[in-house]
Coordinates of C-alpha atoms in Angstrom, one line a residue:
Chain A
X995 CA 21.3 77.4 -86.2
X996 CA 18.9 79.4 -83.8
X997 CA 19.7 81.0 -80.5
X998 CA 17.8 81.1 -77.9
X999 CA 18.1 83.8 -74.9
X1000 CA 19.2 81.5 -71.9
X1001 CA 20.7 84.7 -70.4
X1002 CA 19.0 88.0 -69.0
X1003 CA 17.0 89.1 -72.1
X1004 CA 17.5 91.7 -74.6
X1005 CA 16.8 95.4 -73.1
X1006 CA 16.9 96.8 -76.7
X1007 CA 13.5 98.7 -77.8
X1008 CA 10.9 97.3 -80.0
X1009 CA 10.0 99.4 -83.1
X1010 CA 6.9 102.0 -82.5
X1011 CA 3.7 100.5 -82.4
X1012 CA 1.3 102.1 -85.2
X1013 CA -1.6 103.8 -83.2
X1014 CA -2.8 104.5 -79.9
X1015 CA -2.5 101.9 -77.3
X1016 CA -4.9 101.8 -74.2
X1017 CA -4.2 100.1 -71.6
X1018 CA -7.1 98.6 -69.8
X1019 CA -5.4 98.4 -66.1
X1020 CA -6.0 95.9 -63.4
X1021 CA -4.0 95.2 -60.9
X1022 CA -0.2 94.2 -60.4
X1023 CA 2.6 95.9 -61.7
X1024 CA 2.4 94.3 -65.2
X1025 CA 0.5 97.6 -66.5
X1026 CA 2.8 99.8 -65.3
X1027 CA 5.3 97.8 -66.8
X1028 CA 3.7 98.0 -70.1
X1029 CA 3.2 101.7 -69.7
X1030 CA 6.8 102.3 -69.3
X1031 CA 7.5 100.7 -72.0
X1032 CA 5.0 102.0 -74.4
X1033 CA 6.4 105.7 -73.3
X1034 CA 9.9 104.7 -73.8
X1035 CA 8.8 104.2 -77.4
X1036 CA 7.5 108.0 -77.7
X1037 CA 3.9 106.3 -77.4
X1038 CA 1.1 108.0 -75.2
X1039 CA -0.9 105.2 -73.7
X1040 CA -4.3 106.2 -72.7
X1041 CA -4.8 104.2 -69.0
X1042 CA -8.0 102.4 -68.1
X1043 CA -7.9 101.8 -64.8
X1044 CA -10.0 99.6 -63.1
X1045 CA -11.1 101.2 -60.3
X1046 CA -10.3 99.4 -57.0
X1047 CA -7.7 97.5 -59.3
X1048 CA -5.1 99.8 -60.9
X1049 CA -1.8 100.4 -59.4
X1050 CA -2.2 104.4 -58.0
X1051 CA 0.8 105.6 -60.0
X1052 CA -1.0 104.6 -63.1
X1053 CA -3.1 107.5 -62.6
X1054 CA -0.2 110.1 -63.0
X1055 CA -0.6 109.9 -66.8
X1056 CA -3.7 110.8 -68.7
X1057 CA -6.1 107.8 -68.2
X1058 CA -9.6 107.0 -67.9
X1059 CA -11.6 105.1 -65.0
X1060 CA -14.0 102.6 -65.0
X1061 CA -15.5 100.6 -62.2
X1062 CA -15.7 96.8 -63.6
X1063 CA -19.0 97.0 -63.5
X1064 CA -18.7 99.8 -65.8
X1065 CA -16.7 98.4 -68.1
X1066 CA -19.9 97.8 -71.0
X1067 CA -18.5 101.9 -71.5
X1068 CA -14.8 101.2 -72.2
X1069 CA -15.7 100.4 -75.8
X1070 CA -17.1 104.3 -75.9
X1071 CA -13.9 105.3 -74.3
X1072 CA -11.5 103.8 -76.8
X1073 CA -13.4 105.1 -79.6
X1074 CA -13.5 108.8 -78.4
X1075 CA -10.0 109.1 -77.3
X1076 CA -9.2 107.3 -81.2
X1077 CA -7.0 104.0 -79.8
X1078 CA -6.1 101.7 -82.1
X1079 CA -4.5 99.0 -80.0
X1080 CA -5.7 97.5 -76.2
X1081 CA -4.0 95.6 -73.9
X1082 CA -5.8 93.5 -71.4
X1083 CA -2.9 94.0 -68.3
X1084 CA -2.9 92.6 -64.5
X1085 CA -5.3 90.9 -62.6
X1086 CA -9.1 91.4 -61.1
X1087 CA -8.9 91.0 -57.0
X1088 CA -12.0 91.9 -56.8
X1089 CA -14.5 89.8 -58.5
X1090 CA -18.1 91.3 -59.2
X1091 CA -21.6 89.2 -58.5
X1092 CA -22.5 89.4 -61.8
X1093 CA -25.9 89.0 -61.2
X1094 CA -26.6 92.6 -59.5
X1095 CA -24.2 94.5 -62.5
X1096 CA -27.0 92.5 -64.8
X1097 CA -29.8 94.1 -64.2
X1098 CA -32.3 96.0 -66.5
X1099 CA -31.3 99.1 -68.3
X1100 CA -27.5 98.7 -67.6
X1101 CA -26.5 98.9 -71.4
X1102 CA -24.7 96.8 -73.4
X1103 CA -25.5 93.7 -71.3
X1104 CA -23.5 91.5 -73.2
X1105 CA -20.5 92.9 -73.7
X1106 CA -20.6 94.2 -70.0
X1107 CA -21.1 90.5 -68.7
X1108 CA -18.1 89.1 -71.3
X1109 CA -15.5 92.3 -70.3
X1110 CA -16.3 91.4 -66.4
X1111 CA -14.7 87.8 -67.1
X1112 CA -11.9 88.8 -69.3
X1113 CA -9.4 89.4 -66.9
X1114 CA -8.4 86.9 -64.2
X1115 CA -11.5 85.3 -64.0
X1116 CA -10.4 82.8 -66.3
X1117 CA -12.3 81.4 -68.7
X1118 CA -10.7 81.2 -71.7
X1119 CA -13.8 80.6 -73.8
X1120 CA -15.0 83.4 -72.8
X1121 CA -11.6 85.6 -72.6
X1122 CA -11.5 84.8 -76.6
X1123 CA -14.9 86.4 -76.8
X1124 CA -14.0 89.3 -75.3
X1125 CA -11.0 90.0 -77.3
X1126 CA -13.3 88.7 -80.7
X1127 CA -15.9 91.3 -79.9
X1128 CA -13.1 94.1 -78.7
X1129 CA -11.3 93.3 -82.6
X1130 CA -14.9 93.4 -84.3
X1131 CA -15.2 97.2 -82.8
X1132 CA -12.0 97.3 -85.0
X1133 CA -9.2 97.6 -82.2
X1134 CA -6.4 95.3 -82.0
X1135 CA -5.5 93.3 -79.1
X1136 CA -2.4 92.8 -77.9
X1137 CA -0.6 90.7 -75.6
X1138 CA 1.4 92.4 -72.8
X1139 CA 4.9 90.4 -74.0
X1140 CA 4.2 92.2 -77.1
X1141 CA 4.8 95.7 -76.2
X1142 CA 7.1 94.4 -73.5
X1143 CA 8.6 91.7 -75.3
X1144 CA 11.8 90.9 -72.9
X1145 CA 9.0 90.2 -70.1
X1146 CA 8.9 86.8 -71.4
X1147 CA 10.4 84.0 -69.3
X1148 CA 13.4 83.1 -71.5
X1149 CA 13.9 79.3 -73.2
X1150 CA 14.5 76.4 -71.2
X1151 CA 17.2 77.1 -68.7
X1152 CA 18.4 78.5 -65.1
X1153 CA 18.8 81.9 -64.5
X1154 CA 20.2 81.9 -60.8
X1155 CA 23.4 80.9 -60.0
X1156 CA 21.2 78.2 -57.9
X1157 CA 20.2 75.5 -60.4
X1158 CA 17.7 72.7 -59.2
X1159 CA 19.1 69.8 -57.3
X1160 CA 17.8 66.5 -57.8
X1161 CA 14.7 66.3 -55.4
X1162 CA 13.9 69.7 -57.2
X1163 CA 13.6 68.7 -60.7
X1164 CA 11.5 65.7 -58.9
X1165 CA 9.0 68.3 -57.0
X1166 CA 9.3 70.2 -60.6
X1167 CA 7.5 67.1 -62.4
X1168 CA 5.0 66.8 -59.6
X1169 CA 3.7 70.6 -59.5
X1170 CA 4.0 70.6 -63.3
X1171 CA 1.9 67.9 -63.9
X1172 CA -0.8 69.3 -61.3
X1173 CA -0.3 72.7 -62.3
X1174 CA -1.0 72.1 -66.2
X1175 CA -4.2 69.8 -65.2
X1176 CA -5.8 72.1 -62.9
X1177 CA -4.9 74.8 -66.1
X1178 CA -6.8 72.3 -68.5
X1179 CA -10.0 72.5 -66.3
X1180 CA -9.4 76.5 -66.4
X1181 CA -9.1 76.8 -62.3
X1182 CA -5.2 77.7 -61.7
X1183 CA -2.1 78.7 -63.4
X1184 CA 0.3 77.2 -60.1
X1185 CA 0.9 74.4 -57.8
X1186 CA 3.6 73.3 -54.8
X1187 CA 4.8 70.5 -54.5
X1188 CA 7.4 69.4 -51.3
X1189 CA 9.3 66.1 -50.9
X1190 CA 7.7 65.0 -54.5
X1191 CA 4.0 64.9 -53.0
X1192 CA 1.7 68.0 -54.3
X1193 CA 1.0 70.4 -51.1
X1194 CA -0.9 73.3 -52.7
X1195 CA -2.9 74.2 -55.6
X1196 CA -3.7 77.9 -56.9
X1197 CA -7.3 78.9 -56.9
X1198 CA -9.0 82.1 -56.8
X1199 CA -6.5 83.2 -53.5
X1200 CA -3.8 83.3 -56.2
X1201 CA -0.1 82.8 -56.0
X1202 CA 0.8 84.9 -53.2
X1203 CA -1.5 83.5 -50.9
X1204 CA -1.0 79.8 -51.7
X1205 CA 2.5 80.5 -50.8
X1206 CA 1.7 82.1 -47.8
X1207 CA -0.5 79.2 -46.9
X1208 CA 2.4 76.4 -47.3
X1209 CA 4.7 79.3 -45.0
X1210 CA 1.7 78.9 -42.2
X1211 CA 1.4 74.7 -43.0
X1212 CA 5.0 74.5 -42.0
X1213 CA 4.9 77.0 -39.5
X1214 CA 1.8 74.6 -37.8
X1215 CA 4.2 71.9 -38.6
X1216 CA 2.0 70.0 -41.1
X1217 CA 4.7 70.1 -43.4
X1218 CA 7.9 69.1 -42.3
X1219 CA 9.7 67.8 -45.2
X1220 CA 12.4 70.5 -46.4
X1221 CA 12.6 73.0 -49.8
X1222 CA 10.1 72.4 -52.2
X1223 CA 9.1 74.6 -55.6
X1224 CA 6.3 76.2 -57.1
X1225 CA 5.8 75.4 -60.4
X1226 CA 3.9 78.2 -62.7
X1227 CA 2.9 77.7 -66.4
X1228 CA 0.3 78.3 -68.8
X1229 CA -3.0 76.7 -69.3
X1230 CA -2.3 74.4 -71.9
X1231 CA -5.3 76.3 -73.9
X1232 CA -4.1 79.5 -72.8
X1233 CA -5.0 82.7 -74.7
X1234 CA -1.5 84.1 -74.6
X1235 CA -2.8 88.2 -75.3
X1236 CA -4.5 88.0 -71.6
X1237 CA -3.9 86.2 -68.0
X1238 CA 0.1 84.8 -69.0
X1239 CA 1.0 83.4 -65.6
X1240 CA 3.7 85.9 -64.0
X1241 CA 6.2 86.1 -61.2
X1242 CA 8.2 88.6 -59.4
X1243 CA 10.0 90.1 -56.7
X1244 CA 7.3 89.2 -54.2
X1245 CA 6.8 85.5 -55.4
X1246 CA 10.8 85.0 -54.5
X1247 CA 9.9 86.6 -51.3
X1248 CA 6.9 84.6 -50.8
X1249 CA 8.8 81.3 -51.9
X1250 CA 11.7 81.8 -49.5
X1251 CA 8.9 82.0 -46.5
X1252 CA 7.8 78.8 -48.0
X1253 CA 10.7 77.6 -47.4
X1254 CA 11.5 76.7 -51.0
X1255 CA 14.0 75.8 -52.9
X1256 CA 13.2 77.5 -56.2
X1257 CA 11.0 78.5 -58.7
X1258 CA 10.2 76.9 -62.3
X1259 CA 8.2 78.4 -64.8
X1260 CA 7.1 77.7 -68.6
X1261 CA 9.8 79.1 -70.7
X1262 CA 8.1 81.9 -73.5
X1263 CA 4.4 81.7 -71.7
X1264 CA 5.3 83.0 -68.5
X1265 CA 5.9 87.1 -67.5
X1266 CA 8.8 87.9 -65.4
X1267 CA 7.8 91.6 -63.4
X1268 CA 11.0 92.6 -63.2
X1269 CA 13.4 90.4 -64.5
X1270 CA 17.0 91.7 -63.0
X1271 CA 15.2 92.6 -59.6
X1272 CA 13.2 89.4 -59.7
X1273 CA 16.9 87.3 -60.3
X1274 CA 18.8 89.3 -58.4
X1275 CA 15.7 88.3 -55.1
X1276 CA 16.1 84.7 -55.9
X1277 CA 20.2 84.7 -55.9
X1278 CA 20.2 86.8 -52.8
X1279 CA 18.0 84.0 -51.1
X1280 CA 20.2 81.3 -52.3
X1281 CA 17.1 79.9 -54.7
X1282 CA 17.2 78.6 -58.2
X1283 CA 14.6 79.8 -61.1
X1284 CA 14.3 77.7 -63.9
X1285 CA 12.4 77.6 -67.1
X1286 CA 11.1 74.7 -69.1
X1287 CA 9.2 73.9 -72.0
X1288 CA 5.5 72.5 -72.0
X1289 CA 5.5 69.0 -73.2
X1290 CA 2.8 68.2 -75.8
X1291 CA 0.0 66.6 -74.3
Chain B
X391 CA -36.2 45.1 -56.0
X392 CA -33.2 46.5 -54.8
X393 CA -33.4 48.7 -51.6
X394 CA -31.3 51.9 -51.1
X395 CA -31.0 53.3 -47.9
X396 CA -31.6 57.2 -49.0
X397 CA -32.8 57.9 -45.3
X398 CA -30.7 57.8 -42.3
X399 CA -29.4 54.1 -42.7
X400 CA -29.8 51.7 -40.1
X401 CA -28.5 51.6 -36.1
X402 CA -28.6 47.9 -36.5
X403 CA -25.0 46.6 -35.0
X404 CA -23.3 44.5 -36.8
X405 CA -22.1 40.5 -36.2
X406 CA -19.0 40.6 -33.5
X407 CA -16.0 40.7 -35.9
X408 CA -13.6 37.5 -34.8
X409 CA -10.4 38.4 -32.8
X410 CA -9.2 41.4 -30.9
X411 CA -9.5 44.5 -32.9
X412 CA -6.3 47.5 -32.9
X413 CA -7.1 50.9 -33.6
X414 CA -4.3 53.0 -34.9
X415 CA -5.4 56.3 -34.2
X416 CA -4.5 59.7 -36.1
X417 CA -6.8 62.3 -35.4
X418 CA -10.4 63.3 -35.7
X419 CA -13.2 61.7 -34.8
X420 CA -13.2 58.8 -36.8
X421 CA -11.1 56.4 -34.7
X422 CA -13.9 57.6 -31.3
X423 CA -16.2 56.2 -33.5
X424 CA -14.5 53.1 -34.8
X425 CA -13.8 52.3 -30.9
X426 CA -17.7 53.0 -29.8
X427 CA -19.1 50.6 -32.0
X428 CA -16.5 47.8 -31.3
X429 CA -17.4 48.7 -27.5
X430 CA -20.8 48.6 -28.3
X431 CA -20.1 44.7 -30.0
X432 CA -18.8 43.7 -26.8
X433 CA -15.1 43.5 -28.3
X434 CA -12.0 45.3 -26.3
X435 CA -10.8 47.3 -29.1
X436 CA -6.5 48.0 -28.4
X437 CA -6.1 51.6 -29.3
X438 CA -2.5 52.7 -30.7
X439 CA -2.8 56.2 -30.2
X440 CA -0.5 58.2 -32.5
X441 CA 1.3 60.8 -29.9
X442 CA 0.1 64.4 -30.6
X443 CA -2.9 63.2 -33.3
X444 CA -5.6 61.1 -31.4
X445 CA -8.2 62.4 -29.6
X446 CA -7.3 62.8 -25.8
X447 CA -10.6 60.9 -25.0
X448 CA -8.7 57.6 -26.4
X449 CA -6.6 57.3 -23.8
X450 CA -9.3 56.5 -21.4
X451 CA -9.3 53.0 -22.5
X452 CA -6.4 50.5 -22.8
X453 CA -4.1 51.8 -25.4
X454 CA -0.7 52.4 -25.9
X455 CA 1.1 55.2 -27.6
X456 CA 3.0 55.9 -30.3
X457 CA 4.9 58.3 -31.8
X458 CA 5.0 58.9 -35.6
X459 CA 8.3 58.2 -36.1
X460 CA 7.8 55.1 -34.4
X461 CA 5.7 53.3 -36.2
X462 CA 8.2 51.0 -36.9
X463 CA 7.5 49.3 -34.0
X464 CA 3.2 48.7 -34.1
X465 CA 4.2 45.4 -35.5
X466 CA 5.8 44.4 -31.9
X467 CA 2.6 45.9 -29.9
X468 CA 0.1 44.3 -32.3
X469 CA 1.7 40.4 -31.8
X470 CA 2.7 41.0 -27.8
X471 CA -1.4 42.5 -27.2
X472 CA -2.3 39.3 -29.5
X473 CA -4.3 41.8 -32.2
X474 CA -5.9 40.0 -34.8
X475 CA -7.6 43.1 -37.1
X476 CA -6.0 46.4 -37.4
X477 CA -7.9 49.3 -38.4
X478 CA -5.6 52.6 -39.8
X479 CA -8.5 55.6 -38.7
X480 CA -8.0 59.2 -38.6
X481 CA -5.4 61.8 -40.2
X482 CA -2.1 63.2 -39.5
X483 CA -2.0 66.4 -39.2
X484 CA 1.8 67.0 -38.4
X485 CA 4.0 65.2 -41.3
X486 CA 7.1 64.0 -40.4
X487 CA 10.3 64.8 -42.0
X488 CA 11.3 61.3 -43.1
X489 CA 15.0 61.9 -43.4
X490 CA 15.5 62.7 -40.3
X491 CA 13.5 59.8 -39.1
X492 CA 15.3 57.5 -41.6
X493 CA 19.0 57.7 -39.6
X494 CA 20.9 54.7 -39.0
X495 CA 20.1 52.6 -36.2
X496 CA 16.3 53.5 -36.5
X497 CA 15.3 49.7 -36.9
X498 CA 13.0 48.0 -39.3
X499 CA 13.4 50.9 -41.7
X500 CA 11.3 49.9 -44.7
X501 CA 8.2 49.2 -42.4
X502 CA 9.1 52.7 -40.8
X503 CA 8.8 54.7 -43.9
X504 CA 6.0 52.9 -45.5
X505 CA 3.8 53.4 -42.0
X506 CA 4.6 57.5 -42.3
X507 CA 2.9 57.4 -45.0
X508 CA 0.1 54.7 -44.5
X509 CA -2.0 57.6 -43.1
X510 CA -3.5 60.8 -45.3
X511 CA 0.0 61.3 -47.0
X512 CA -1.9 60.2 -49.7
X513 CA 0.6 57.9 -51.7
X514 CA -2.5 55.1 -52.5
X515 CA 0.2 52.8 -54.2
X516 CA 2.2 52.6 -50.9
X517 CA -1.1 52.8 -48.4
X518 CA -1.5 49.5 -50.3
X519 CA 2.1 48.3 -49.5
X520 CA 1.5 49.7 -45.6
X521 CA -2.0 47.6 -45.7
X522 CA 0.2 44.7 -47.6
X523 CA 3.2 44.7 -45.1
X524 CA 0.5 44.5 -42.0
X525 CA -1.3 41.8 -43.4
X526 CA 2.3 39.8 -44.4
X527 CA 2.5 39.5 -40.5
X528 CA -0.2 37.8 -40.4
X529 CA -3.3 40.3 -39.1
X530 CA -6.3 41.3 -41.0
X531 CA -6.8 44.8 -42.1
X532 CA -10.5 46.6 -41.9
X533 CA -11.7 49.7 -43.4
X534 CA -13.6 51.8 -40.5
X535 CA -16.7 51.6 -42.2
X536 CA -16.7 47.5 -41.6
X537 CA -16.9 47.8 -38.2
X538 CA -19.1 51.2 -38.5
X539 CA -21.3 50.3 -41.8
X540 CA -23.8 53.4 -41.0
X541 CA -20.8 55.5 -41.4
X542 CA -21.2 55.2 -44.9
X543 CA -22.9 57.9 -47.6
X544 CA -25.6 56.2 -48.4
X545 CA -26.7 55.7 -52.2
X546 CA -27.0 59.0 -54.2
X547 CA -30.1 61.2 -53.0
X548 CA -30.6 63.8 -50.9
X549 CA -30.1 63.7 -46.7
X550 CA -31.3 67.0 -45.8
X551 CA -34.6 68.8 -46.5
X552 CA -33.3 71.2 -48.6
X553 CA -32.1 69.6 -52.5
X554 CA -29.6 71.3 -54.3
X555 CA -30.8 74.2 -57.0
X556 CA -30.2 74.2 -61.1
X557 CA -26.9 76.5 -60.3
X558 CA -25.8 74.3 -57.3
X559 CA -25.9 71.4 -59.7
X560 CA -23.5 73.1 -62.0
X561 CA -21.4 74.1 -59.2
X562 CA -21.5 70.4 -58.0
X563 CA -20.4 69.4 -62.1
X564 CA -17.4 71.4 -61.9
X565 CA -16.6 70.7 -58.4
X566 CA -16.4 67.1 -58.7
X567 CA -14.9 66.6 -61.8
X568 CA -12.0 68.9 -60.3
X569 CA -11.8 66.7 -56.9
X570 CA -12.0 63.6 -59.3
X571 CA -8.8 65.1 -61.0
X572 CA -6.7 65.8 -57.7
X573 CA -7.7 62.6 -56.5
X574 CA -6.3 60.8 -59.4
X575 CA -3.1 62.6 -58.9
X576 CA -3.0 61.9 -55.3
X577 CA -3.4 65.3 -53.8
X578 CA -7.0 65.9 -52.1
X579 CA -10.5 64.6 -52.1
X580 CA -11.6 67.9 -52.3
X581 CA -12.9 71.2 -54.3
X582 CA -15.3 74.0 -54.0
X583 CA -17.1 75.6 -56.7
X584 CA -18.8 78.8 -56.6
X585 CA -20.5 80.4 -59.8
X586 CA -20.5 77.5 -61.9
X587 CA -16.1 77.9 -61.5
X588 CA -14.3 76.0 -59.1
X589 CA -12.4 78.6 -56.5
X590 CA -10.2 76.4 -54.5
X591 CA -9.0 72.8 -54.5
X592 CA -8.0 70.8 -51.7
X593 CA -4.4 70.4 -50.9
X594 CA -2.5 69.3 -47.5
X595 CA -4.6 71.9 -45.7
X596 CA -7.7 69.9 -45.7
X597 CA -11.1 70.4 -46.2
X598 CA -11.7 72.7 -42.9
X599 CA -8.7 75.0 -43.8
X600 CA -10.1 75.2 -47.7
X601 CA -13.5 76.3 -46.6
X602 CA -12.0 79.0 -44.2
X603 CA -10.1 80.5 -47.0
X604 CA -13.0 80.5 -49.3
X605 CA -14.9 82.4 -46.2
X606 CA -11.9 84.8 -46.0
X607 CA -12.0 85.5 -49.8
X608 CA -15.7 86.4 -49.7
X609 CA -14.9 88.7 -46.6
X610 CA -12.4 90.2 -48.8
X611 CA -14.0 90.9 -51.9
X612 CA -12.4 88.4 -53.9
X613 CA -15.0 86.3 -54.6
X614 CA -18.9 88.2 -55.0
X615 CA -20.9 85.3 -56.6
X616 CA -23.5 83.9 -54.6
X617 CA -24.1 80.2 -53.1
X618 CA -21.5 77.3 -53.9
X619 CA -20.8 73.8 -53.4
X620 CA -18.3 71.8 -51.6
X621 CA -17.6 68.3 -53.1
X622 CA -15.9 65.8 -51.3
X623 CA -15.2 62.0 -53.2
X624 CA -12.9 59.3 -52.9
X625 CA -10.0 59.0 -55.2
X626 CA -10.6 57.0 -58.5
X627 CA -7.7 54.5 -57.3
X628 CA -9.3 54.7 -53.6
X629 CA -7.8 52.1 -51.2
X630 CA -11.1 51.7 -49.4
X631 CA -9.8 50.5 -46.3
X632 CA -7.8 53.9 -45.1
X633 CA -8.3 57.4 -45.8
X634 CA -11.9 57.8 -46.8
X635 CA -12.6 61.3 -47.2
X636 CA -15.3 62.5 -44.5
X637 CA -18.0 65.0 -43.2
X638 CA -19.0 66.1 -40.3
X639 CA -20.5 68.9 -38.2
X640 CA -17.6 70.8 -38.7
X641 CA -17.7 70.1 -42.3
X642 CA -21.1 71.6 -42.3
X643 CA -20.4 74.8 -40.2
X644 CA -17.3 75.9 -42.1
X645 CA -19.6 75.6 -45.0
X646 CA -21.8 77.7 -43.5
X647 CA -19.0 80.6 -42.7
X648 CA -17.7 80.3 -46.5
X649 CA -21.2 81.1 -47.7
X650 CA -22.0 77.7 -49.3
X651 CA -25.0 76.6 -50.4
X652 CA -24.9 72.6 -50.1
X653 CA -21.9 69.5 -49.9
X654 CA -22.2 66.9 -52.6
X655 CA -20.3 63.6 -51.2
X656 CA -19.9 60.3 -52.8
X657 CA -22.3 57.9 -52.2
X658 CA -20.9 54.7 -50.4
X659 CA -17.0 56.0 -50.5
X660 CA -17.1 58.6 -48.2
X661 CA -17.3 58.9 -44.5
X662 CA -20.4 60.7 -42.6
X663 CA -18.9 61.3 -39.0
X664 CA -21.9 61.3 -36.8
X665 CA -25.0 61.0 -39.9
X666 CA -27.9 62.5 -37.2
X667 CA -25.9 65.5 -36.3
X668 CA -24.4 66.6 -39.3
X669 CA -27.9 66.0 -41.5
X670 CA -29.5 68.2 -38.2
X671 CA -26.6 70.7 -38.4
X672 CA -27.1 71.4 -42.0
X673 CA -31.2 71.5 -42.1
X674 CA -30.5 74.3 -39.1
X675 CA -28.4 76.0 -41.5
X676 CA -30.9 75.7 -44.7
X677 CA -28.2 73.7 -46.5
X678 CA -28.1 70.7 -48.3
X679 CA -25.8 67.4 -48.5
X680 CA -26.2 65.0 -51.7
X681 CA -24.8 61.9 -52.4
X682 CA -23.6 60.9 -56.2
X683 CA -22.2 58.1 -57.8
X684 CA -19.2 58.4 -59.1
X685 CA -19.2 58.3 -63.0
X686 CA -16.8 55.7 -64.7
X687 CA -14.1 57.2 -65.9

């Protein structure tokens, strides 16, 4: 018989990690997450923040900085400061015109142009050559969930006291099946859908601001059908060590001035910033947060 | 020999079209037009204004008015006026909540609900019931562009003076195989690629409200790459007589302000509101509009 964790995960502490671990930081609050949780371990992460990126408290502890046009030097970095492990943690607002950080004499060209798309830029081709030519320096890459293992959205379940009503579990199917197509072609990790019908789809705005644009839509009365649900899940050939979809306290927030009903998310490929204050949001607000599995395609 | 009208297409009006002509009329400029040429033929188009979407310059005319959740009664206007073709032109901007339109006493539900949606709620299979149900009473229903032919993209080539570049092409690729995807799922006719990725897809915001946020994105930083396409084509399981996606000026300026380089528009399936103006707008702006064929699928 297995078990699977329906309930609030596990707070217990994973065993050490064997090495170094540097964190390569972009935005978000999933490296300071990982941080935390390294140093709860008696680790010493080394931070790489990404300038214009990285939370500001991340650069309490020792770290290094690097602009992300820079980042053809993180490779140095690592080396001199004797990491054996990297993590690849939160997201790129900022995306760089590749063509100016390209030009002559800027070093390492390649690997510069691959580390500026390995973050939330998305492609996954390319995201798996990043972390092959990272692994060839000899480091090991690791997933966030990995040093922070009970961030992981928990198996197939609800965990509000709110569980999805019937027109729900309808919008569910809708923004799954949108959400896991426009994740095929590499775009989105995250759609809406209201009274069964599709409303919004995640692009480079992100999650946040998709919400905030169905919140103005209804506002502007262009939506007028009630509650709703965003729908987040991995690509369905997503590199699971970088750019797992993620929720938090501010997607409840977001979703409730949506006007939604809930929140579903892939159960084991989804990050949960947060989970007790994330749960605790959505039960305050009155909405549900489920988790389901990825059907095989 | 074949001809394809790649230039400006033909002014030529067409034959009268038998019987008195009603206009339903959402917004935009599409039903303005629809109205013109029928004017222009000599016929006395009816228009049924929908309240609080046509254009205020409808109401010059003979019309009568409608209010959305009121559809249920067209059927009544279109016999006492003696209609013999109805054309559904134009969008709805403000969706109705159906429930509440849907209480007891409301009359001829079924047709009620199926007209709420006839317009660019996008359900194609019941658009076909809506365009089924009005033809069951006996009148005929026309696409706009059979009374307005030169409304029409023509066949694939290129309108303005400036042709799409090598990286415009490759945005146009990933742009439309994206809008081609949302279409088949019913959710827009619409997607924007930048830098060979597609940045933002349409959703019930619409094509105007897509470009913006791709403008505000590049104001903020978040997207850096250069140029980019807009793509606009109909939905494999098109019903060609309603909801043809469409250009215009504005198209073209809201383009301009999310620092695209071109539109790429289906040839024959999509609507060009106001060809001399739109083409002129775009050459001012050193932008380029292209028609393709859609692939089979």
């Amino acid at each position: 018989m297995t078990t699977t964790a329906k309930t609030p995960p596990s707070t217990a502490l994973r065993p050490p990690i064997a090495g170094r671990t540097a964190i390569v930081a972009g935005n978000g609050q999933l490296p300071v997450a990982v941080a935390e949780s390294l140093r709860k371990l008696g680790d010493n992460p080394l931070i790489v923040a990404i300038k214009g990126e990285a939370e500001p408290e991340l650069y309490a502890g020792e770290h290094a900085e690097i602009s992300i046009v820079e980042l053809g030097g993180l490779v140095k970095i690592l080396k001199a400061e004797g990491i054996s492990n990297v993590v690849l943690a939160g997201g790129i607002r900022h995306r760089p015109e590749f063509r100016a950080a390209l030009r002559p004499g800027n070093g390492n060209l390649v690997a510069l142009y691959r580390f500026l798309r390995a973050f939330r830029l998305g492609d996954d081709g390319l995201l798996r050559a990043v972390i092959a030519t990272i692994e060839s320096y000899g480091f090991r890459v690791l997933g966030a969930h990995e040093i922070v293992p009970d961030i992981l959205a928990p198996a197939p379940g609800t965990l509000t006291r709110k569980r999805a009503d019937q027109e729900s579990v309808a919008n569910m199917h809708a923004a799954r099946q949108a959400a896991i197509m426009i994740g095929s072609l590499d775009i989105g990790q995250a759609a809406i859908a209201i009274g069964r019908r599709v409303v919004a789809l995640e692009g480079v705005e992100g999650t946040d601001a998709m919400l905030q644009r169905v919140a103005e839509l209804r506002h502007a009365k262009r939506i007028n059908r009630k509650g709703g649900v965003l729908v987040k899940c991995a690509k369905p050939q997503q590199e699971v060590r970088a750019d797992l979809p993620a929720i938090g306290v501010s997607t409840v927030e977001n979703a409730v001035k949506a006007g939604l009903k809930g929140i579903a998310i892939e159960a084991r490929r989804t990050l949960i910033l947060g989970y007790g204050e994330t749960v605790a949001a959505a039960d305050k607000a009155g909405l549900f947060i489920e988790t389901f599995e990825q059907e095989p395609s």
